[in-house]
PDB file of C-alpha atoms in Angstrom:
ATOM      1  CA  UNK K 952     -16.526   5.823   9.597  1.00  0.00           C
ATOM      2  CA  UNK K 953     -13.298   4.822   8.418  1.00  0.00           C
ATOM      3  CA  UNK K 954     -13.316   3.503   4.717  1.00  0.00           C
ATOM      4  CA  UNK K 955      -9.673   2.309   2.837  1.00  0.00           C
ATOM      5  CA  UNK K 956     -11.151   0.949  -0.619  1.00  0.00           C
ATOM      6  CA  UNK K 957      -7.971  -0.185  -2.455  1.00  0.00           C
ATOM      7  CA  UNK K 958      -7.946  -0.292  -6.370  1.00  0.00           C
ATOM      8  CA  UNK K 959      -6.329  -1.165  -9.677  1.00  0.00           C
ATOM      9  CA  UNK K 960      -5.003  -4.226  -8.951  1.00  0.00           C
ATOM     10  CA  UNK K 961      -5.296  -7.512 -11.811  1.00  0.00           C
ATOM     11  CA  UNK K 962      -3.376  -9.309 -14.141  1.00  0.00           C
ATOM     12  CA  UNK K 963      -0.274  -7.671 -15.490  1.00  0.00           C
ATOM     13  CA  UNK K 964       2.487  -9.679 -16.830  1.00  0.00           C
ATOM     14  CA  UNK K 965       6.115  -9.666 -16.022  1.00  0.00           C
ATOM     15  CA  UNK K 966       8.069  -6.509 -16.422  1.00  0.00           C
ATOM     16  CA  UNK K 967       4.953  -4.412 -16.987  1.00  0.00           C
ATOM     17  CA  UNK K 968       3.583  -1.600 -14.546  1.00  0.00           C
ATOM     18  CA  UNK K 969       0.791  -1.473 -12.291  1.00  0.00           C
ATOM     19  CA  UNK K 970      -0.404   1.738 -10.002  1.00  0.00           C
ATOM     20  CA  UNK K 971      -3.106   1.290  -6.953  1.00  0.00           C
ATOM     21  CA  UNK K 972      -5.049   3.061  -5.506  1.00  0.00           C
ATOM     22  CA  UNK K 973      -6.430   3.504  -2.017  1.00  0.00           C
ATOM     23  CA  UNK K 974      -9.425   5.782  -0.964  1.00  0.00           C
ATOM     24  CA  UNK K 975      -9.986   7.131   2.010  1.00  0.00           C
ATOM     25  CA  UNK K 976     -12.663   8.640   3.643  1.00  0.00           C
ATOM     26  CA  UNK K 977     -13.962   9.840   7.096  1.00  0.00           C
ATOM     27  CA  UNK K 978     -10.833  10.502   9.143  1.00  0.00           C
ATOM     28  CA  UNK K 979      -8.432  13.616   8.573  1.00  0.00           C
ATOM     29  CA  UNK K 980      -6.318  12.062   5.900  1.00  0.00           C
ATOM     30  CA  UNK K 981      -3.524  14.288   5.546  1.00  0.00           C
ATOM     31  CA  UNK K 982      -3.188  13.466   9.965  1.00  0.00           C
ATOM     32  CA  UNK K 983      -1.522  10.023   9.554  1.00  0.00           C
ATOM     33  CA  UNK K 984       0.674   7.701   8.052  1.00  0.00           C
ATOM     34  CA  UNK K 985      -0.774   4.855   5.264  1.00  0.00           C
ATOM     35  CA  UNK K 986       1.186   1.845   3.796  1.00  0.00           C
ATOM     36  CA  UNK K 987       0.875  -0.651   1.942  1.00  0.00           C
ATOM     37  CA  UNK K 988       1.721  -4.094   2.837  1.00  0.00           C
ATOM     38  CA  UNK K 989       1.097  -7.966   1.335  1.00  0.00           C
ATOM     39  CA  UNK K 990       0.381 -11.292   1.428  1.00  0.00           C
ATOM     40  CA  UNK K 991       0.636 -14.095  -0.897  1.00  0.00           C
ATOM     41  CA  UNK K 992      -0.573 -17.465  -0.916  1.00  0.00           C
ATOM     42  CA  UNK K 993       1.777 -19.543   1.226  1.00  0.00           C
ATOM     43  CA  UNK K 994       3.291 -16.062   2.553  1.00  0.00           C
ATOM     44  CA  UNK K 995       3.710 -14.667   5.595  1.00  0.00           C
ATOM     45  CA  UNK K 996       2.676  -9.984   5.959  1.00  0.00           C
ATOM     46  CA  UNK K 997       5.289  -8.527   4.424  1.00  0.00           C
ATOM     47  CA  UNK K 998       5.283  -4.771   4.448  1.00  0.00           C
ATOM     48  CA  UNK K 999       5.686  -2.987   1.312  1.00  0.00           C
ATOM     49  CA  UNK K1000       6.158   0.393   1.231  1.00  0.00           C
ATOM     50  CA  UNK K1001       4.854   3.040   4.076  1.00  0.00           C
ATOM     51  CA  UNK K1002       4.784   7.167   3.355  1.00  0.00           C
ATOM     52  CA  UNK K1003       4.073   9.682   6.518  1.00  0.00           C
ATOM     53  CA  UNK K1004       1.492  11.996   7.119  1.00  0.00           C
ATOM     54  CA  UNK K1005       2.681  15.257   5.126  1.00  0.00           C
ATOM     55  CA  UNK K1006       4.410  13.128   2.104  1.00  0.00           C
ATOM     56  CA  UNK K1007       8.214  14.058   3.505  1.00  0.00           C
ATOM     57  CA  UNK K1008       9.019  10.542   4.837  1.00  0.00           C
ATOM     58  CA  UNK K1009       8.665   6.783   3.285  1.00  0.00           C
ATOM     59  CA  UNK K1010       9.612   2.952   3.140  1.00  0.00           C
ATOM     60  CA  UNK K1011       9.916   0.900   0.141  1.00  0.00           C
ATOM     61  CA  UNK K1012      10.762  -2.965   0.862  1.00  0.00           C
ATOM     62  CA  UNK K1013      13.873  -4.137   0.127  1.00  0.00           C
ATOM     63  CA  UNK K1014      12.230  -6.760  -2.032  1.00  0.00           C
ATOM     64  CA  UNK K1015      10.832  -3.853  -4.229  1.00  0.00           C
ATOM     65  CA  UNK K1016      12.957  -1.012  -3.668  1.00  0.00           C
ATOM     66  CA  UNK K1017      13.816   0.401  -7.111  1.00  0.00           C
ATOM     67  CA  UNK K1018      10.753  -0.911  -8.485  1.00  0.00           C
ATOM     68  CA  UNK K1019       7.854   0.770  -6.388  1.00  0.00           C
ATOM     69  CA  UNK K1020       6.956   4.402  -5.398  1.00  0.00           C
ATOM     70  CA  UNK K1021       4.532   5.054  -2.666  1.00  0.00           C
ATOM     71  CA  UNK K1022       2.972   8.599  -3.373  1.00  0.00           C
ATOM     72  CA  UNK K1023       0.424  10.386  -1.926  1.00  0.00           C
ATOM     73  CA  UNK K1024      -2.368  13.160  -2.590  1.00  0.00           C
ATOM     74  CA  UNK K1025      -3.229  14.671   0.131  1.00  0.00           C
ATOM     75  CA  UNK K1026      -6.608  16.666  -1.270  1.00  0.00           C
ATOM     76  CA  UNK K1027      -7.648  13.532  -3.393  1.00  0.00           C
ATOM     77  CA  UNK K1028      -7.605  11.665   0.289  1.00  0.00           C
ATOM     78  CA  UNK K1029      -5.277   8.820  -1.900  1.00  0.00           C
ATOM     79  CA  UNK K1030      -2.925   6.938  -1.315  1.00  0.00           C
ATOM     80  CA  UNK K1031      -0.728   5.424  -4.656  1.00  0.00           C
ATOM     81  CA  UNK K1032       0.933   2.467  -5.366  1.00  0.00           C
ATOM     82  CA  UNK K1033       3.501   2.485  -8.860  1.00  0.00           C
ATOM     83  CA  UNK K1034       4.372  -0.858  -9.114  1.00  0.00           C
ATOM     84  CA  UNK K1035       6.563  -1.298 -12.440  1.00  0.00           C
ATOM     85  CA  UNK K1036       8.831  -4.318 -13.750  1.00  0.00           C
ATOM     86  CA  UNK K1037       6.810  -6.174 -11.819  1.00  0.00           C
ATOM     87  CA  UNK K1038       7.895  -9.689 -10.695  1.00  0.00           C
ATOM     88  CA  UNK K1039       5.431 -13.041 -10.062  1.00  0.00           C
ATOM     89  CA  UNK K1040       7.051 -13.177  -6.835  1.00  0.00           C
ATOM     90  CA  UNK K1041       4.941  -9.855  -6.586  1.00  0.00           C
ATOM     91  CA  UNK K1042       1.617 -11.924  -7.410  1.00  0.00           C
ATOM     92  CA  UNK K1043      -0.422 -11.027  -3.907  1.00  0.00           C
ATOM     93  CA  UNK K1044      -3.712  -9.423  -2.307  1.00  0.00           C
ATOM     94  CA  UNK K1045      -3.016  -6.236  -1.209  1.00  0.00           C
ATOM     95  CA  UNK K1046      -3.873  -3.906   1.368  1.00  0.00           C
ATOM     96  CA  UNK K1047      -3.843  -0.153   2.478  1.00  0.00           C
ATOM     97  CA  UNK K1048      -3.593   0.388   5.743  1.00  0.00           C
ATOM     98  CA  UNK K1049      -4.224   3.627   7.911  1.00  0.00           C
ATOM     99  CA  UNK K1050      -1.556   4.379  10.735  1.00  0.00           C
ATOM    100  CA  UNK K1051      -2.583   5.551  14.185  1.00  0.00           C
ATOM    101  CA  UNK K1052       0.117   8.295  13.721  1.00  0.00           C
ATOM    102  CA  UNK K1053       1.548  10.686  11.433  1.00  0.00           C
ATOM    103  CA  UNK K1054       4.560   9.049  11.983  1.00  0.00           C
ATOM    104  CA  UNK K1055       4.600   4.955   9.084  1.00  0.00           C
ATOM    105  CA  UNK K1056       5.226   2.454  11.490  1.00  0.00           C
ATOM    106  CA  UNK K1057       6.143  -0.749   9.942  1.00  0.00           C
ATOM    107  CA  UNK K1058       3.768  -3.281  11.961  1.00  0.00           C
ATOM    108  CA  UNK K1059       0.464  -3.834  12.713  1.00  0.00           C
ATOM    109  CA  UNK K1060       0.703  -1.746  15.938  1.00  0.00           C
ATOM    110  CA  UNK K1061       1.093   0.925  14.472  1.00  0.00           C
ATOM    111  CA  UNK K1062      -1.963   0.735  11.744  1.00  0.00           C
ATOM    112  CA  UNK K1063      -5.373   0.915  12.866  1.00  0.00           C
ATOM    113  CA  UNK K1064      -7.588  -0.020  10.030  1.00  0.00           C
ATOM    114  CA  UNK K1065      -6.962  -1.837   6.042  1.00  0.00           C
ATOM    115  CA  UNK K1066      -8.823  -1.892   3.660  1.00  0.00           C
ATOM    116  CA  UNK K1067     -10.036  -5.601   1.704  1.00  0.00           C
ATOM    117  CA  UNK K1068      -7.507  -5.422  -0.810  1.00  0.00           C
ATOM    118  CA  UNK K1069      -7.042  -5.450  -3.895  1.00  0.00           C
ATOM    119  CA  UNK K1070      -5.473  -8.407  -5.959  1.00  0.00           C
ATOM    120  CA  UNK K1071      -2.412  -8.319  -8.331  1.00  0.00           C
ATOM    121  CA  UNK K1072      -1.716 -11.189 -10.302  1.00  0.00           C
ATOM    122  CA  UNK K1073       1.954 -11.187 -12.123  1.00  0.00           C
ATOM    123  CA  UNK K1074       1.560 -13.882 -14.719  1.00  0.00           C
ATOM    124  CA  UNK K1075       2.720 -14.426 -18.789  1.00  0.00           C
TER     125      UNK K1075
END
């Protein structure tokens, strides 16, 4: 069955960096878009970044533009989120999502599986 396992979260200082990974199994990884979204306590769900199946098209939310980068390694069935210049506002539970098609769609309707999430806390 489809499994998405996130890792790489933790505590970072403001200005620091973390790299999240999402290891996928149970489907043909290279055929589907992948994305990252986050939810902080008391805040709504936010689509942070997405990437199409072959990695040629990426989406980055305005709130993290210039600081976060999404990438994927189809040989390793893994999608990454490199997070630099972290801010306290980036504190959230980050989930990896599998898209329903090869093209990225920043909406719940465009995804069909997600992982348990990895917590990112940015604090001094």
